Amino acid sequence: MTNEQFELDSRLKKDTLHLASWPLCEVLLMNDSQYPWVILVPRRTGLRELFELTEKDQQIYWAESMALSKLLMTVFTGHKLNVAALGNVVSQLHIHHVVRFEGDAAWPGPVWGKVPAKPYASDALSVMQSKLAGLRAIF
Amino acid sequence: MTNEQFELDSRLKKDTLHLASWPLCEVLLMNDSQYPWVILVPRRTGLRELFELTEKDQQIYWAESMALSKLLMTVFTGHKLNVAALGNVVSQLHIHHVVRFEGDAAWPGPVWGKVPAKPYASDALSVMQSKLAGLRAIF
């Protein structure tokens, strides 16, 4: 399967900001200033589940997910990381990585569908992008 | 790190039924008859995040998670699988694998903290255990 046909789901495109393109995944910042929330989207067409990735892509995905997880928890020193492949609404395979803090907007519940997103103000977005600049140097 | 000291979190123990012991993980059925919902718990003490597993354990975890995912979607032919490591309430590392159907009790929202669990009646539990008997043959 080639990557040429890959197109990001329109809902994901609308809700996120591009941070980096890694070997397998697009690395996207969810435009919700309430949590450091990064989404990995494998550039593969027509996939809905992690097990549909080829074995080689599964290995790359895992390396990318672990690198992202460690970076997020190092940069933000969160209380807990939530890593989840859900896709009930947007079926294109995408995996959430959300740093959680005790007392954050949805704590201790999950972040999905609970509290409306608060888009970043431009200053806060610049700060977040600076904090996440290390993402570009990993792969 | 040895496995001898491993003890399942009391909340997980209370909320689940034991299905199998795989090389790395305990395989537990969430006692909520509204969804086919299986939890993997690596038998390692003191871990909260996936990236805290050793590299070798990460490989075993991935193989177990993929095998469980495929089996669940084959047996139940769900619309979508939700795979999530959350741990905001129970910090012991555990990974949810939940088969979702359009129109299920929480659809399209996440299953956590939305609809109270409906424990299995004994007949329904027997049926579910039969459907999941293949778990014991995988590893």
Short mmCIF file of C-alpha atoms in Angstrom, two decimals:
data_model
loop_
_atom_site.label_atom_id
_atom_site.label_comp_id
_atom_site.label_asym_id
_atom_site.label_seq_id
_atom_site.Cartn_x
_atom_site.Cartn_y
_atom_site.Cartn_z
CA MET A 1 0.00 0.00 0.00
CA THR A 2 1.44 3.38 -0.92
CA ASN A 3 1.07 6.55 1.08
CA GLU A 4 0.27 8.76 -1.88
CA GLN A 5 -3.48 8.35 -1.50
CA PHE A 6 -3.50 9.08 2.21
CA GLU A 7 -5.84 11.85 3.20
CA LEU A 8 -6.46 13.03 6.72
CA ASP A 9 -10.09 12.74 7.85
CA SER A 10 -11.83 16.13 7.56
CA ARG A 11 -12.91 16.12 11.21
CA LEU A 12 -9.36 15.45 12.39
CA LYS A 13 -8.10 18.16 10.05
CA LYS A 14 -10.57 20.64 11.52
CA ASP A 15 -9.86 19.80 15.17
CA THR A 16 -6.06 19.62 15.13
CA LEU A 17 -2.86 21.44 14.23
CA HIS A 18 0.03 19.74 12.47
CA LEU A 19 3.15 19.21 14.59
CA ALA A 20 5.34 16.76 12.67
CA SER A 21 5.39 13.97 10.11
CA TRP A 22 7.05 10.88 11.53
CA PRO A 23 8.01 7.78 9.50
CA LEU A 24 4.56 6.22 9.93
CA CYS A 25 2.34 8.79 11.58
CA GLU A 26 1.18 12.34 11.27
CA VAL A 27 1.63 13.98 14.68
CA LEU A 28 -1.24 16.33 15.43
CA LEU A 29 -2.02 18.66 18.32
CA MET A 30 -5.66 18.59 19.37
CA ASN A 31 -6.87 22.18 19.43
CA ASP A 32 -8.05 21.96 23.03
CA SER A 33 -6.00 24.02 25.45
CA GLN A 34 -7.33 22.15 28.48
CA TYR A 35 -4.93 19.21 28.10
CA PRO A 36 -1.66 18.47 26.29
CA TRP A 37 -3.30 16.19 23.73
CA VAL A 38 -1.46 14.75 20.75
CA ILE A 39 -2.87 12.38 18.15
CA LEU A 40 -0.96 9.92 15.99
CA VAL A 41 -2.48 9.08 12.60
CA PRO A 42 -0.76 6.36 10.55
CA ARG A 43 -0.50 7.50 6.92
CA ARG A 44 -2.28 4.42 5.66
CA THR A 45 -5.57 4.46 3.87
CA GLY A 46 -8.69 2.60 4.91
CA LEU A 47 -7.51 1.39 8.31
CA ARG A 48 -9.75 1.45 11.36
CA GLU A 49 -8.01 -0.84 13.85
CA LEU A 50 -4.43 -1.15 15.11
CA PHE A 51 -4.30 -4.83 14.19
CA GLU A 52 -4.96 -3.92 10.55
CA LEU A 53 -1.49 -2.35 10.33
CA THR A 54 1.11 -4.64 8.76
CA GLU A 55 3.48 -6.22 11.27
CA LYS A 56 6.24 -3.88 10.20
CA ASP A 57 3.97 -0.85 10.59
CA GLN A 58 2.87 -2.14 14.00
CA GLN A 59 6.49 -2.05 15.13
CA ILE A 60 6.95 1.47 13.82
CA TYR A 61 3.68 2.56 15.40
CA TRP A 62 4.75 1.18 18.75
CA ALA A 63 8.11 2.97 18.62
CA GLU A 64 6.39 6.23 17.71
CA SER A 65 3.73 5.85 20.41
CA MET A 66 6.33 5.09 23.09
CA ALA A 67 8.56 8.00 22.02
CA LEU A 68 5.60 10.38 22.05
CA SER A 69 4.43 9.06 25.44
CA LYS A 70 7.82 9.54 27.07
CA LEU A 71 8.28 13.00 25.58
CA LEU A 72 4.82 14.16 26.71
CA MET A 73 5.27 12.92 30.27
CA THR A 74 8.78 14.39 30.44
CA VAL A 75 7.78 17.80 29.12
CA PHE A 76 4.53 18.15 31.06
CA THR A 77 5.19 15.94 34.12
CA GLY A 78 1.53 14.90 34.13
CA HIS A 79 -0.14 12.69 36.67
CA LYS A 80 -1.18 10.07 34.10
CA LEU A 81 -1.07 9.52 30.39
CA ASN A 82 -4.20 8.35 28.59
CA VAL A 83 -3.45 6.41 25.40
CA ALA A 84 -6.48 5.36 23.42
CA ALA A 85 -7.60 4.14 20.01
CA LEU A 86 -11.35 4.72 20.02
CA GLY A 87 -12.69 5.83 16.64
CA ASN A 88 -16.40 5.56 17.33
CA VAL A 89 -17.03 8.92 15.70
CA VAL A 90 -14.04 9.30 13.35
CA SER A 91 -13.27 5.85 12.04
CA GLN A 92 -9.91 6.66 10.40
CA LEU A 93 -7.32 5.00 12.64
CA HIS A 94 -5.96 7.57 15.09
CA ILE A 95 -4.54 7.21 18.55
CA HIS A 96 -4.97 9.75 21.31
CA HIS A 97 -2.16 10.53 23.75
CA VAL A 98 -3.45 12.86 26.46
CA VAL A 99 -1.53 14.12 29.48
CA ARG A 100 -3.82 14.22 32.47
CA PHE A 101 -3.51 16.20 35.67
CA GLU A 102 -5.46 15.74 38.89
CA GLY A 103 -8.16 18.39 38.78
CA ASP A 104 -8.05 19.00 35.02
CA ALA A 105 -11.31 19.82 33.24
CA ALA A 106 -12.51 16.21 32.92
CA TRP A 107 -10.59 14.57 35.80
CA PRO A 108 -10.85 11.71 36.63
CA GLY A 109 -13.16 10.93 33.70
CA PRO A 110 -12.04 10.45 30.13
CA VAL A 111 -11.61 13.61 28.03
CA TRP A 112 -13.88 12.56 25.18
CA GLY A 113 -17.32 14.11 24.89
CA LYS A 114 -17.41 15.53 28.38
CA VAL A 115 -16.19 19.11 28.34
CA PRO A 116 -16.33 21.25 25.16
CA ALA A 117 -12.91 21.96 23.68
CA LYS A 118 -11.29 25.31 24.40
CA PRO A 119 -9.23 26.23 21.34
CA TYR A 120 -5.78 27.68 21.94
CA ALA A 121 -5.32 31.45 21.97
CA SER A 122 -2.42 32.33 19.66
CA ASP A 123 0.01 33.03 22.52
CA ALA A 124 -0.81 29.77 24.28
CA LEU A 125 -0.45 27.93 21.00
CA SER A 126 3.03 29.34 20.48
CA VAL A 127 4.03 28.21 23.98
CA MET A 128 2.67 24.74 23.34
CA GLN A 129 4.41 24.45 19.99
CA SER A 130 7.71 25.49 21.62
CA LYS A 131 7.30 22.88 24.33
CA LEU A 132 6.66 20.24 21.71
CA ALA A 133 9.46 21.30 19.34
CA GLY A 134 11.47 18.26 20.46
CA LEU A 135 9.01 16.08 18.53
CA ARG A 136 10.70 17.04 15.28
CA ALA A 137 14.07 15.77 16.46
CA ILE A 138 13.00 12.25 17.50
CA PHE A 139 12.64 10.52 14.15
CA MET B 1 11.67 -7.83 38.45
CA THR B 2 9.99 -11.06 39.46
CA ASN B 3 6.30 -11.79 39.19
CA GLU B 4 5.96 -13.30 42.64
CA GLN B 5 4.99 -10.04 44.30
CA PHE B 6 2.37 -9.12 41.72
CA GLU B 7 -1.02 -8.43 43.19
CA LEU B 8 -4.05 -7.37 41.22
CA ASP B 9 -5.49 -4.02 42.28
CA SER B 10 -8.49 -4.53 44.58
CA ARG B 11 -10.83 -2.49 42.38
CA LEU B 12 -9.91 -4.51 39.28
CA LYS B 13 -10.37 -7.69 41.31
CA LYS B 14 -13.83 -6.61 42.38
CA ASP B 15 -14.99 -5.48 38.92
CA THR B 16 -13.72 -8.36 36.79
CA LEU B 17 -13.70 -12.12 36.29
CA HIS B 18 -10.56 -14.07 35.47
CA LEU B 19 -10.41 -15.52 31.96
CA ALA B 20 -6.80 -16.58 31.41
CA SER B 21 -3.19 -16.00 32.41
CA TRP B 22 -1.07 -15.19 29.37
CA PRO B 23 2.75 -14.97 29.36
CA LEU B 24 2.73 -11.32 30.42
CA CYS B 25 -0.85 -10.40 31.23
CA GLU B 26 -3.79 -11.46 33.30
CA VAL B 27 -6.83 -11.55 30.99
CA LEU B 28 -9.92 -10.29 32.79
CA LEU B 29 -13.56 -9.94 31.78
CA MET B 30 -15.14 -6.70 32.96
CA ASN B 31 -18.33 -7.64 34.78
CA ASP B 32 -20.49 -5.41 32.61
CA SER B 33 -22.84 -7.29 30.32
CA GLN B 34 -23.43 -4.24 28.11
CA TYR B 35 -20.23 -4.70 26.09
CA PRO B 36 -17.71 -7.47 25.42
CA TRP B 37 -14.98 -5.83 27.54
CA VAL B 38 -11.68 -7.52 28.31
CA ILE B 39 -8.81 -6.02 30.30
CA LEU B 40 -5.13 -6.94 30.06
CA VAL B 41 -3.06 -6.44 33.21
CA PRO B 42 0.70 -7.03 32.92
CA ARG B 43 1.89 -9.04 35.94
CA ARG B 44 4.50 -6.45 36.84
CA THR B 45 4.48 -4.49 40.07
CA GLY B 46 4.47 -0.74 40.37
CA LEU B 47 3.86 0.11 36.72
CA ARG B 48 1.46 2.85 35.65
CA GLU B 49 2.39 3.53 32.01
CA LEU B 50 2.98 1.32 28.96
CA PHE B 51 6.42 2.86 28.36
CA GLU B 52 7.51 1.68 31.81
CA LEU B 53 7.42 -1.93 30.59
CA THR B 54 10.83 -3.27 29.60
CA GLU B 55 11.38 -3.46 25.84
CA LYS B 56 10.94 -7.20 25.94
CA ASP B 57 7.70 -6.88 27.89
CA GLN B 58 6.51 -4.23 25.45
CA GLN B 59 6.88 -6.72 22.62
CA ILE B 60 4.98 -9.37 24.55
CA TYR B 61 2.30 -6.87 25.50
CA TRP B 62 1.83 -5.86 21.89
CA ALA B 63 1.50 -9.47 20.73
CA GLU B 64 -1.05 -10.15 23.46
CA SER B 65 -3.02 -6.98 22.75
CA MET B 66 -3.16 -7.71 19.02
CA ALA B 67 -4.19 -11.34 19.57
CA LEU B 68 -6.92 -10.27 21.97
CA SER B 69 -8.10 -7.54 19.59
CA LYS B 70 -8.39 -9.90 16.63
CA LEU B 71 -10.15 -12.57 18.67
CA LEU B 72 -12.67 -10.11 20.10
CA MET B 73 -13.52 -8.62 16.71
CA THR B 74 -13.74 -12.08 15.14
CA VAL B 75 -15.97 -13.55 17.83
CA PHE B 76 -18.28 -10.55 18.26
CA THR B 77 -18.03 -8.86 14.83
CA GLY B 78 -18.30 -5.46 16.48
CA HIS B 79 -18.47 -2.15 14.72
CA LYS B 80 -15.31 -0.80 16.40
CA LEU B 81 -12.79 -1.84 19.00
CA ASN B 82 -11.81 0.63 21.71
CA VAL B 83 -8.31 0.00 23.08
CA ALA B 84 -7.29 2.26 25.92
CA ALA B 85 -4.79 2.63 28.74
CA LEU B 86 -6.35 5.26 31.00
CA GLY B 87 -5.72 4.61 34.68
CA ASN B 88 -6.99 7.87 36.11
CA VAL B 89 -8.89 6.04 38.82
CA VAL B 90 -7.01 2.72 39.10
CA SER B 91 -3.36 3.52 38.53
CA GLN B 92 -2.13 -0.09 38.19
CA LEU B 93 -1.30 -0.48 34.49
CA HIS B 94 -4.26 -2.08 32.74
CA ILE B 95 -5.47 -1.86 29.17
CA HIS B 96 -9.12 -1.93 28.15
CA HIS B 97 -10.26 -3.74 25.00
CA VAL B 98 -13.93 -3.06 24.42
CA VAL B 99 -16.03 -4.22 21.47
CA ARG B 100 -18.42 -1.47 20.48
CA PHE B 101 -21.66 -1.70 18.54
CA GLU B 102 -23.63 1.12 17.00
CA GLY B 103 -26.42 1.80 19.45
CA ASP B 104 -24.79 0.15 22.46
CA ALA B 105 -25.43 1.66 25.91
CA ALA B 106 -22.78 4.42 25.59
CA TRP B 107 -22.52 4.73 21.79
CA PRO B 108 -20.82 6.74 20.34
CA GLY B 109 -19.28 7.97 23.59
CA PRO B 110 -16.60 6.15 25.55
CA VAL B 111 -17.77 3.45 27.98
CA TRP B 112 -16.06 4.81 31.05
CA GLY B 113 -18.09 6.57 33.69
CA LYS B 114 -21.16 7.05 31.55
CA VAL B 115 -23.58 4.21 32.11
CA PRO B 116 -23.54 2.15 35.33
CA ALA B 117 -22.27 -1.40 34.82
CA LYS B 118 -24.83 -4.21 34.48
CA PRO B 119 -23.22 -7.30 35.98
CA TYR B 120 -23.70 -10.58 34.11
CA ALA B 121 -26.51 -12.91 35.10
CA SER B 122 -25.06 -16.39 35.55
CA ASP B 123 -26.49 -17.71 32.26
CA ALA B 124 -25.15 -14.77 30.27
CA LEU B 125 -21.81 -15.16 31.97
CA SER B 126 -21.61 -18.81 30.90
CA VAL B 127 -22.37 -17.83 27.32
CA MET B 128 -19.69 -15.14 27.37
CA GLN B 129 -17.11 -17.48 28.89
CA SER B 130 -17.86 -20.04 26.18
CA LYS B 131 -17.44 -17.44 23.45
CA LEU B 132 -14.10 -16.42 24.94
CA ALA B 133 -12.83 -19.95 25.56
CA GLY B 134 -10.47 -19.55 22.59
CA LEU B 135 -8.41 -17.13 24.69
CA ARG B 136 -6.89 -20.03 26.56
CA ALA B 137 -5.55 -21.60 23.39
CA ILE B 138 -3.71 -18.58 21.99
CA PHE B 139 -0.60 -18.48 24.18
#
